Amino acid sequence: MSQKSKKVVCHISLKDGVLDPQGVTIRNALAQLGFDDVVEVRSGKVFELTFKPEVTNDVRAKSEEICRRVLANPVIETFGVEES
Amino acid sequence: MSQKSKKVVCHISLKDGVLDPQGVTIRNALAQLGFDDVVEVRSGKVFELTFKPEVTNDVRAKSEEICRRVLANPVIETFGVEES
Protein backbone atom coordinates (compact mmCIF):
# COMPACT_ATOMS: atom_id res chain seq x y z
CA MET A 1 0.00 0.00 0.00
CA SER A 2 1.80 3.12 -1.18
CA GLN A 3 0.45 6.60 -0.60
CA LYS A 4 1.07 9.48 -2.97
CA SER A 5 2.86 12.52 -1.57
CA LYS A 6 0.72 15.62 -1.38
CA LYS A 7 1.69 18.68 -3.43
CA VAL A 8 0.69 22.26 -2.77
CA VAL A 9 1.46 25.25 -4.98
CA CYS A 10 1.98 28.61 -3.22
CA HIS A 11 1.58 31.72 -5.39
CA ILE A 12 3.25 34.89 -4.09
CA SER A 13 2.50 38.19 -5.82
CA LEU A 14 3.06 41.85 -5.10
CA LYS A 15 0.09 43.73 -3.69
CA ASP A 16 -1.67 46.14 -6.03
CA GLY A 17 0.07 49.50 -5.97
CA VAL A 18 3.48 48.12 -4.98
CA LEU A 19 6.10 49.10 -7.55
CA ASP A 20 7.49 46.21 -9.59
CA PRO A 21 10.78 47.35 -11.17
CA GLN A 22 11.45 43.88 -12.62
CA GLY A 23 8.08 43.98 -14.37
CA VAL A 24 8.71 47.50 -15.71
CA THR A 25 12.10 46.44 -17.06
CA ILE A 26 10.59 43.43 -18.83
CA ARG A 27 7.75 45.57 -20.25
CA ASN A 28 10.33 48.01 -21.68
CA ALA A 29 12.42 45.19 -23.12
CA LEU A 30 9.33 43.68 -24.76
CA ALA A 31 8.45 47.05 -26.33
CA GLN A 32 11.96 47.30 -27.79
CA LEU A 33 11.61 43.79 -29.21
CA GLY A 34 8.40 44.74 -30.96
CA PHE A 35 5.90 43.30 -28.48
CA ASP A 36 4.24 46.69 -28.04
CA ASP A 37 0.80 45.22 -27.35
CA VAL A 38 1.95 44.47 -23.79
CA VAL A 39 1.11 47.44 -21.56
CA GLU A 40 2.05 45.99 -18.16
CA VAL A 41 4.06 43.12 -16.69
CA ARG A 42 3.78 42.07 -13.04
CA SER A 43 6.18 39.52 -11.61
CA GLY A 44 5.54 36.92 -8.95
CA LYS A 45 6.92 33.75 -7.42
CA VAL A 46 5.69 30.20 -7.13
CA PHE A 47 6.80 27.50 -4.71
CA GLU A 48 5.68 23.90 -5.04
CA LEU A 49 5.75 22.17 -1.65
CA THR A 50 5.82 18.38 -1.52
CA PHE A 51 4.58 16.94 1.77
CA LYS A 52 5.24 13.49 3.20
CA PRO A 53 2.51 11.05 2.13
CA GLU A 54 1.69 10.30 5.75
CA VAL A 55 1.12 13.94 6.72
CA THR A 56 -1.98 13.99 8.92
CA ASN A 57 -2.66 17.65 9.67
CA ASP A 58 -4.44 20.04 7.39
CA VAL A 59 -2.03 20.54 4.49
CA ARG A 60 -3.73 23.74 3.33
CA ALA A 61 -3.54 25.40 6.76
CA LYS A 62 0.09 24.35 7.13
CA SER A 63 0.95 25.73 3.68
CA GLU A 64 -0.74 29.04 4.48
CA GLU A 65 1.29 29.30 7.67
CA ILE A 66 4.48 28.60 5.67
CA CYS A 67 3.54 31.35 3.19
CA ARG A 68 2.80 33.81 5.97
CA ARG A 69 5.88 33.07 8.05
CA VAL A 70 8.54 32.17 5.47
CA LEU A 71 7.76 32.63 1.79
CA ALA A 72 5.87 35.92 1.55
CA ASN A 73 6.60 39.36 2.89
CA PRO A 74 3.16 40.32 4.20
CA VAL A 75 3.96 44.04 4.03
CA ILE A 76 4.15 44.09 0.23
CA GLU A 77 3.02 40.65 -0.94
CA THR A 78 -0.11 38.53 -0.99
CA PHE A 79 -0.26 34.78 -1.36
CA GLY A 80 -2.60 32.05 -2.48
CA VAL A 81 -2.44 28.31 -1.85
CA GLU A 82 -3.63 25.69 -4.32
CA GLU A 83 -3.73 21.96 -3.59
CA SER A 84 -2.93 19.79 -6.59
CA MET B 1 -17.85 51.13 -25.77
CA SER B 2 -14.92 50.14 -23.55
CA GLN B 3 -13.02 46.91 -24.04
CA LYS B 4 -11.35 45.06 -21.21
CA SER B 5 -7.61 44.56 -21.44
CA LYS B 6 -6.57 40.95 -21.85
CA LYS B 7 -4.45 39.30 -19.16
CA VAL B 8 -2.23 36.25 -19.57
CA VAL B 9 -0.32 34.48 -16.82
CA CYS B 10 3.02 32.88 -17.78
CA HIS B 11 4.32 30.18 -15.43
CA ILE B 12 8.07 29.47 -15.62
CA SER B 13 9.43 26.45 -13.78
CA LEU B 14 12.67 24.52 -13.71
CA LYS B 15 12.72 21.30 -15.74
CA ASP B 16 12.65 18.07 -13.77
CA GLY B 17 16.15 17.10 -12.75
CA VAL B 18 17.53 20.63 -12.76
CA LEU B 19 18.99 21.50 -9.35
CA ASP B 20 17.05 24.15 -7.42
CA PRO B 21 19.34 25.56 -4.70
CA GLN B 22 16.76 28.14 -3.65
CA GLY B 23 14.22 25.36 -3.10
CA VAL B 24 16.72 23.27 -1.13
CA THR B 25 17.55 26.25 1.09
CA ILE B 26 13.88 26.88 1.81
CA ARG B 27 13.27 23.18 2.53
CA ASN B 28 16.13 23.21 5.06
CA ALA B 29 14.84 26.42 6.66
CA LEU B 30 11.36 24.93 6.96
CA ALA B 31 12.76 21.80 8.63
CA GLN B 32 14.57 23.97 11.19
CA LEU B 33 11.34 25.86 11.87
CA GLY B 34 9.51 22.62 12.61
CA PHE B 35 7.78 22.15 9.25
CA ASP B 36 9.38 18.74 8.80
CA ASP B 37 6.47 17.32 6.80
CA VAL B 38 7.78 19.18 3.75
CA VAL B 39 10.16 16.92 1.84
CA GLU B 40 10.80 19.07 -1.24
CA VAL B 41 10.41 22.68 -2.37
CA ARG B 42 10.68 23.71 -6.03
CA SER B 43 10.73 27.39 -6.95
CA GLY B 44 9.33 29.05 -10.04
CA LYS B 45 8.37 32.40 -11.49
CA VAL B 46 5.13 33.93 -12.68
CA PHE B 47 4.63 36.90 -14.99
CA GLU B 48 1.23 38.46 -15.57
CA LEU B 49 1.13 40.17 -18.96
CA THR B 50 -1.55 42.79 -19.63
CA PHE B 51 -2.28 43.34 -23.33
CA LYS B 52 -3.91 46.35 -24.94
CA PRO B 53 -7.68 45.82 -25.19
CA GLU B 54 -7.54 46.28 -28.96
CA VAL B 55 -4.91 43.58 -29.51
CA THR B 56 -6.00 41.65 -32.58
CA ASN B 57 -3.51 38.82 -32.96
CA ASP B 58 -3.59 35.57 -31.07
CA VAL B 59 -2.73 36.53 -27.50
CA ARG B 60 -1.81 32.98 -26.51
CA ALA B 61 0.64 32.51 -29.40
CA LYS B 62 2.19 35.92 -28.70
CA SER B 63 2.57 35.09 -24.99
CA GLU B 64 4.20 31.77 -25.80
CA GLU B 65 6.69 33.54 -28.06
CA ILE B 66 7.43 36.03 -25.25
CA CYS B 67 8.05 33.15 -22.84
CA ARG B 68 10.30 31.37 -25.31
CA ARG B 69 12.32 34.41 -26.33
CA VAL B 70 12.42 36.56 -23.20
CA LEU B 71 11.06 35.15 -19.96
CA ALA B 72 12.23 31.53 -19.85
CA ASN B 73 15.63 29.94 -20.35
CA PRO B 74 14.68 26.99 -22.57
CA VAL B 75 17.81 25.06 -21.59
CA ILE B 76 16.71 24.59 -17.98
CA GLU B 77 13.15 25.91 -17.77
CA THR B 78 9.70 25.05 -19.08
CA PHE B 79 6.76 27.40 -19.34
CA GLY B 80 3.00 27.35 -19.47
CA VAL B 81 0.59 30.07 -20.56
CA GLU B 82 -2.85 30.59 -19.02
CA GLU B 83 -5.38 33.12 -20.30
CA SER B 84 -7.47 34.74 -17.60
PDB file of C-alpha atoms in Angstrom:
ATOM      1  CA  MET A   1       0.000   0.000   0.000  1.00  0.00           C
ATOM      2  CA  SER A   2       1.805   3.124  -1.178  1.00  0.00           C
ATOM      3  CA  GLN A   3       0.448   6.604  -0.599  1.00  0.00           C
ATOM      4  CA  LYS A   4       1.074   9.484  -2.967  1.00  0.00           C
ATOM      5  CA  SER A   5       2.862  12.521  -1.573  1.00  0.00           C
ATOM      6  CA  LYS A   6       0.723  15.624  -1.377  1.00  0.00           C
ATOM      7  CA  LYS A   7       1.690  18.679  -3.425  1.00  0.00           C
ATOM      8  CA  VAL A   8       0.686  22.258  -2.766  1.00  0.00           C
ATOM      9  CA  VAL A   9       1.458  25.251  -4.982  1.00  0.00           C
ATOM     10  CA  CYS A  10       1.979  28.611  -3.224  1.00  0.00           C
ATOM     11  CA  HIS A  11       1.580  31.719  -5.389  1.00  0.00           C
ATOM     12  CA  ILE A  12       3.253  34.893  -4.093  1.00  0.00           C
ATOM     13  CA  SER A  13       2.496  38.190  -5.816  1.00  0.00           C
ATOM     14  CA  LEU A  14       3.063  41.845  -5.097  1.00  0.00           C
ATOM     15  CA  LYS A  15       0.090  43.734  -3.692  1.00  0.00           C
ATOM     16  CA  ASP A  16      -1.667  46.140  -6.033  1.00  0.00           C
ATOM     17  CA  GLY A  17       0.075  49.497  -5.968  1.00  0.00           C
ATOM     18  CA  VAL A  18       3.483  48.119  -4.978  1.00  0.00           C
ATOM     19  CA  LEU A  19       6.097  49.105  -7.546  1.00  0.00           C
ATOM     20  CA  ASP A  20       7.488  46.210  -9.591  1.00  0.00           C
ATOM     21  CA  PRO A  21      10.779  47.347 -11.171  1.00  0.00           C
ATOM     22  CA  GLN A  22      11.446  43.880 -12.617  1.00  0.00           C
ATOM     23  CA  GLY A  23       8.083  43.981 -14.372  1.00  0.00           C
ATOM     24  CA  VAL A  24       8.715  47.498 -15.709  1.00  0.00           C
ATOM     25  CA  THR A  25      12.101  46.435 -17.056  1.00  0.00           C
ATOM     26  CA  ILE A  26      10.586  43.434 -18.826  1.00  0.00           C
ATOM     27  CA  ARG A  27       7.748  45.569 -20.249  1.00  0.00           C
ATOM     28  CA  ASN A  28      10.332  48.013 -21.676  1.00  0.00           C
ATOM     29  CA  ALA A  29      12.419  45.187 -23.120  1.00  0.00           C
ATOM     30  CA  LEU A  30       9.325  43.683 -24.757  1.00  0.00           C
ATOM     31  CA  ALA A  31       8.452  47.054 -26.327  1.00  0.00           C
ATOM     32  CA  GLN A  32      11.956  47.300 -27.790  1.00  0.00           C
ATOM     33  CA  LEU A  33      11.610  43.788 -29.207  1.00  0.00           C
ATOM     34  CA  GLY A  34       8.402  44.738 -30.964  1.00  0.00           C
ATOM     35  CA  PHE A  35       5.903  43.305 -28.475  1.00  0.00           C
ATOM     36  CA  ASP A  36       4.244  46.690 -28.040  1.00  0.00           C
ATOM     37  CA  ASP A  37       0.804  45.221 -27.347  1.00  0.00           C
ATOM     38  CA  VAL A  38       1.951  44.468 -23.786  1.00  0.00           C
ATOM     39  CA  VAL A  39       1.114  47.438 -21.558  1.00  0.00           C
ATOM     40  CA  GLU A  40       2.047  45.990 -18.158  1.00  0.00           C
ATOM     41  CA  VAL A  41       4.061  43.121 -16.693  1.00  0.00           C
ATOM     42  CA  ARG A  42       3.779  42.066 -13.038  1.00  0.00           C
ATOM     43  CA  SER A  43       6.184  39.517 -11.614  1.00  0.00           C
ATOM     44  CA  GLY A  44       5.538  36.922  -8.950  1.00  0.00           C
ATOM     45  CA  LYS A  45       6.922  33.754  -7.423  1.00  0.00           C
ATOM     46  CA  VAL A  46       5.690  30.199  -7.127  1.00  0.00           C
ATOM     47  CA  PHE A  47       6.800  27.500  -4.708  1.00  0.00           C
ATOM     48  CA  GLU A  48       5.678  23.898  -5.042  1.00  0.00           C
ATOM     49  CA  LEU A  49       5.753  22.175  -1.655  1.00  0.00           C
ATOM     50  CA  THR A  50       5.823  18.379  -1.523  1.00  0.00           C
ATOM     51  CA  PHE A  51       4.580  16.937   1.768  1.00  0.00           C
ATOM     52  CA  LYS A  52       5.243  13.490   3.198  1.00  0.00           C
ATOM     53  CA  PRO A  53       2.507  11.051   2.127  1.00  0.00           C
ATOM     54  CA  GLU A  54       1.692  10.299   5.747  1.00  0.00           C
ATOM     55  CA  VAL A  55       1.116  13.939   6.716  1.00  0.00           C
ATOM     56  CA  THR A  56      -1.978  13.991   8.922  1.00  0.00           C
ATOM     57  CA  ASN A  57      -2.660  17.646   9.665  1.00  0.00           C
ATOM     58  CA  ASP A  58      -4.439  20.040   7.388  1.00  0.00           C
ATOM     59  CA  VAL A  59      -2.032  20.541   4.490  1.00  0.00           C
ATOM     60  CA  ARG A  60      -3.728  23.740   3.332  1.00  0.00           C
ATOM     61  CA  ALA A  61      -3.542  25.399   6.765  1.00  0.00           C
ATOM     62  CA  LYS A  62       0.088  24.350   7.128  1.00  0.00           C
ATOM     63  CA  SER A  63       0.947  25.734   3.684  1.00  0.00           C
ATOM     64  CA  GLU A  64      -0.737  29.035   4.481  1.00  0.00           C
ATOM     65  CA  GLU A  65       1.295  29.301   7.675  1.00  0.00           C
ATOM     66  CA  ILE A  66       4.479  28.596   5.666  1.00  0.00           C
ATOM     67  CA  CYS A  67       3.541  31.346   3.194  1.00  0.00           C
ATOM     68  CA  ARG A  68       2.795  33.806   5.967  1.00  0.00           C
ATOM     69  CA  ARG A  69       5.882  33.072   8.047  1.00  0.00           C
ATOM     70  CA  VAL A  70       8.541  32.172   5.468  1.00  0.00           C
ATOM     71  CA  LEU A  71       7.760  32.627   1.795  1.00  0.00           C
ATOM     72  CA  ALA A  72       5.869  35.916   1.545  1.00  0.00           C
ATOM     73  CA  ASN A  73       6.601  39.365   2.887  1.00  0.00           C
ATOM     74  CA  PRO A  74       3.159  40.317   4.196  1.00  0.00           C
ATOM     75  CA  VAL A  75       3.961  44.038   4.029  1.00  0.00           C
ATOM     76  CA  ILE A  76       4.146  44.089   0.228  1.00  0.00           C
ATOM     77  CA  GLU A  77       3.020  40.649  -0.939  1.00  0.00           C
ATOM     78  CA  THR A  78      -0.113  38.535  -0.988  1.00  0.00           C
ATOM     79  CA  PHE A  79      -0.265  34.780  -1.361  1.00  0.00           C
ATOM     80  CA  GLY A  80      -2.601  32.049  -2.477  1.00  0.00           C
ATOM     81  CA  VAL A  81      -2.439  28.308  -1.847  1.00  0.00           C
ATOM     82  CA  GLU A  82      -3.631  25.693  -4.317  1.00  0.00           C
ATOM     83  CA  GLU A  83      -3.727  21.964  -3.589  1.00  0.00           C
ATOM     84  CA  SER A  84      -2.926  19.790  -6.593  1.00  0.00           C
TER      85      SER A  84
ATOM     86  CA  MET B   1     -17.849  51.135 -25.766  1.00  0.00           C
ATOM     87  CA  SER B   2     -14.916  50.135 -23.550  1.00  0.00           C
ATOM     88  CA  GLN B   3     -13.019  46.909 -24.038  1.00  0.00           C
ATOM     89  CA  LYS B   4     -11.345  45.064 -21.207  1.00  0.00           C
ATOM     90  CA  SER B   5      -7.613  44.562 -21.437  1.00  0.00           C
ATOM     91  CA  LYS B   6      -6.569  40.947 -21.852  1.00  0.00           C
ATOM     92  CA  LYS B   7      -4.451  39.296 -19.163  1.00  0.00           C
ATOM     93  CA  VAL B   8      -2.229  36.255 -19.572  1.00  0.00           C
ATOM     94  CA  VAL B   9      -0.316  34.478 -16.818  1.00  0.00           C
ATOM     95  CA  CYS B  10       3.016  32.883 -17.781  1.00  0.00           C
ATOM     96  CA  HIS B  11       4.324  30.183 -15.433  1.00  0.00           C
ATOM     97  CA  ILE B  12       8.069  29.472 -15.620  1.00  0.00           C
ATOM     98  CA  SER B  13       9.434  26.451 -13.777  1.00  0.00           C
ATOM     99  CA  LEU B  14      12.673  24.520 -13.713  1.00  0.00           C
ATOM    100  CA  LYS B  15      12.721  21.303 -15.737  1.00  0.00           C
ATOM    101  CA  ASP B  16      12.647  18.068 -13.774  1.00  0.00           C
ATOM    102  CA  GLY B  17      16.146  17.096 -12.751  1.00  0.00           C
ATOM    103  CA  VAL B  18      17.527  20.631 -12.759  1.00  0.00           C
ATOM    104  CA  LEU B  19      18.985  21.500  -9.348  1.00  0.00           C
ATOM    105  CA  ASP B  20      17.049  24.147  -7.423  1.00  0.00           C
ATOM    106  CA  PRO B  21      19.344  25.557  -4.699  1.00  0.00           C
ATOM    107  CA  GLN B  22      16.762  28.138  -3.648  1.00  0.00           C
ATOM    108  CA  GLY B  23      14.223  25.365  -3.097  1.00  0.00           C
ATOM    109  CA  VAL B  24      16.716  23.270  -1.133  1.00  0.00           C
ATOM    110  CA  THR B  25      17.554  26.248   1.094  1.00  0.00           C
ATOM    111  CA  ILE B  26      13.880  26.884   1.807  1.00  0.00           C
ATOM    112  CA  ARG B  27      13.267  23.181   2.527  1.00  0.00           C
ATOM    113  CA  ASN B  28      16.127  23.210   5.060  1.00  0.00           C
ATOM    114  CA  ALA B  29      14.839  26.419   6.659  1.00  0.00           C
ATOM    115  CA  LEU B  30      11.359  24.928   6.958  1.00  0.00           C
ATOM    116  CA  ALA B  31      12.759  21.802   8.634  1.00  0.00           C
ATOM    117  CA  GLN B  32      14.572  23.968  11.187  1.00  0.00           C
ATOM    118  CA  LEU B  33      11.344  25.864  11.871  1.00  0.00           C
ATOM    119  CA  GLY B  34       9.510  22.621  12.613  1.00  0.00           C
ATOM    120  CA  PHE B  35       7.778  22.146   9.254  1.00  0.00           C
ATOM    121  CA  ASP B  36       9.381  18.742   8.798  1.00  0.00           C
ATOM    122  CA  ASP B  37       6.472  17.315   6.800  1.00  0.00           C
ATOM    123  CA  VAL B  38       7.783  19.181   3.748  1.00  0.00           C
ATOM    124  CA  VAL B  39      10.161  16.916   1.838  1.00  0.00           C
ATOM    125  CA  GLU B  40      10.798  19.074  -1.238  1.00  0.00           C
ATOM    126  CA  VAL B  41      10.407  22.677  -2.370  1.00  0.00           C
ATOM    127  CA  ARG B  42      10.675  23.714  -6.030  1.00  0.00           C
ATOM    128  CA  SER B  43      10.728  27.388  -6.952  1.00  0.00           C
ATOM    129  CA  GLY B  44       9.334  29.046 -10.043  1.00  0.00           C
ATOM    130  CA  LYS B  45       8.367  32.403 -11.490  1.00  0.00           C
ATOM    131  CA  VAL B  46       5.130  33.925 -12.679  1.00  0.00           C
ATOM    132  CA  PHE B  47       4.628  36.904 -14.988  1.00  0.00           C
ATOM    133  CA  GLU B  48       1.225  38.462 -15.568  1.00  0.00           C
ATOM    134  CA  LEU B  49       1.130  40.170 -18.963  1.00  0.00           C
ATOM    135  CA  THR B  50      -1.553  42.786 -19.633  1.00  0.00           C
ATOM    136  CA  PHE B  51      -2.279  43.340 -23.334  1.00  0.00           C
ATOM    137  CA  LYS B  52      -3.914  46.352 -24.942  1.00  0.00           C
ATOM    138  CA  PRO B  53      -7.684  45.818 -25.191  1.00  0.00           C
ATOM    139  CA  GLU B  54      -7.536  46.283 -28.963  1.00  0.00           C
ATOM    140  CA  VAL B  55      -4.913  43.578 -29.505  1.00  0.00           C
ATOM    141  CA  THR B  56      -5.995  41.651 -32.580  1.00  0.00           C
ATOM    142  CA  ASN B  57      -3.513  38.816 -32.957  1.00  0.00           C
ATOM    143  CA  ASP B  58      -3.593  35.570 -31.071  1.00  0.00           C
ATOM    144  CA  VAL B  59      -2.730  36.526 -27.502  1.00  0.00           C
ATOM    145  CA  ARG B  60      -1.812  32.983 -26.510  1.00  0.00           C
ATOM    146  CA  ALA B  61       0.639  32.509 -29.399  1.00  0.00           C
ATOM    147  CA  LYS B  62       2.193  35.919 -28.701  1.00  0.00           C
ATOM    148  CA  SER B  63       2.565  35.092 -24.987  1.00  0.00           C
ATOM    149  CA  GLU B  64       4.205  31.769 -25.798  1.00  0.00           C
ATOM    150  CA  GLU B  65       6.686  33.538 -28.058  1.00  0.00           C
ATOM    151  CA  ILE B  66       7.432  36.035 -25.248  1.00  0.00           C
ATOM    152  CA  CYS B  67       8.047  33.155 -22.842  1.00  0.00           C
ATOM    153  CA  ARG B  68      10.298  31.367 -25.314  1.00  0.00           C
ATOM    154  CA  ARG B  69      12.323  34.415 -26.334  1.00  0.00           C
ATOM    155  CA  VAL B  70      12.420  36.563 -23.199  1.00  0.00           C
ATOM    156  CA  LEU B  71      11.061  35.146 -19.958  1.00  0.00           C
ATOM    157  CA  ALA B  72      12.227  31.526 -19.851  1.00  0.00           C
ATOM    158  CA  ASN B  73      15.635  29.939 -20.351  1.00  0.00           C
ATOM    159  CA  PRO B  74      14.679  26.990 -22.568  1.00  0.00           C
ATOM    160  CA  VAL B  75      17.814  25.061 -21.590  1.00  0.00           C
ATOM    161  CA  ILE B  76      16.709  24.593 -17.984  1.00  0.00           C
ATOM    162  CA  GLU B  77      13.147  25.913 -17.772  1.00  0.00           C
ATOM    163  CA  THR B  78       9.702  25.046 -19.076  1.00  0.00           C
ATOM    164  CA  PHE B  79       6.758  27.396 -19.337  1.00  0.00           C
ATOM    165  CA  GLY B  80       3.002  27.350 -19.467  1.00  0.00           C
ATOM    166  CA  VAL B  81       0.588  30.066 -20.556  1.00  0.00           C
ATOM    167  CA  GLU B  82      -2.853  30.588 -19.022  1.00  0.00           C
ATOM    168  CA  GLU B  83      -5.380  33.125 -20.297  1.00  0.00           C
ATOM    169  CA  SER B  84      -7.472  34.742 -17.598  1.00  0.00           C
TER     170      SER B  84
END
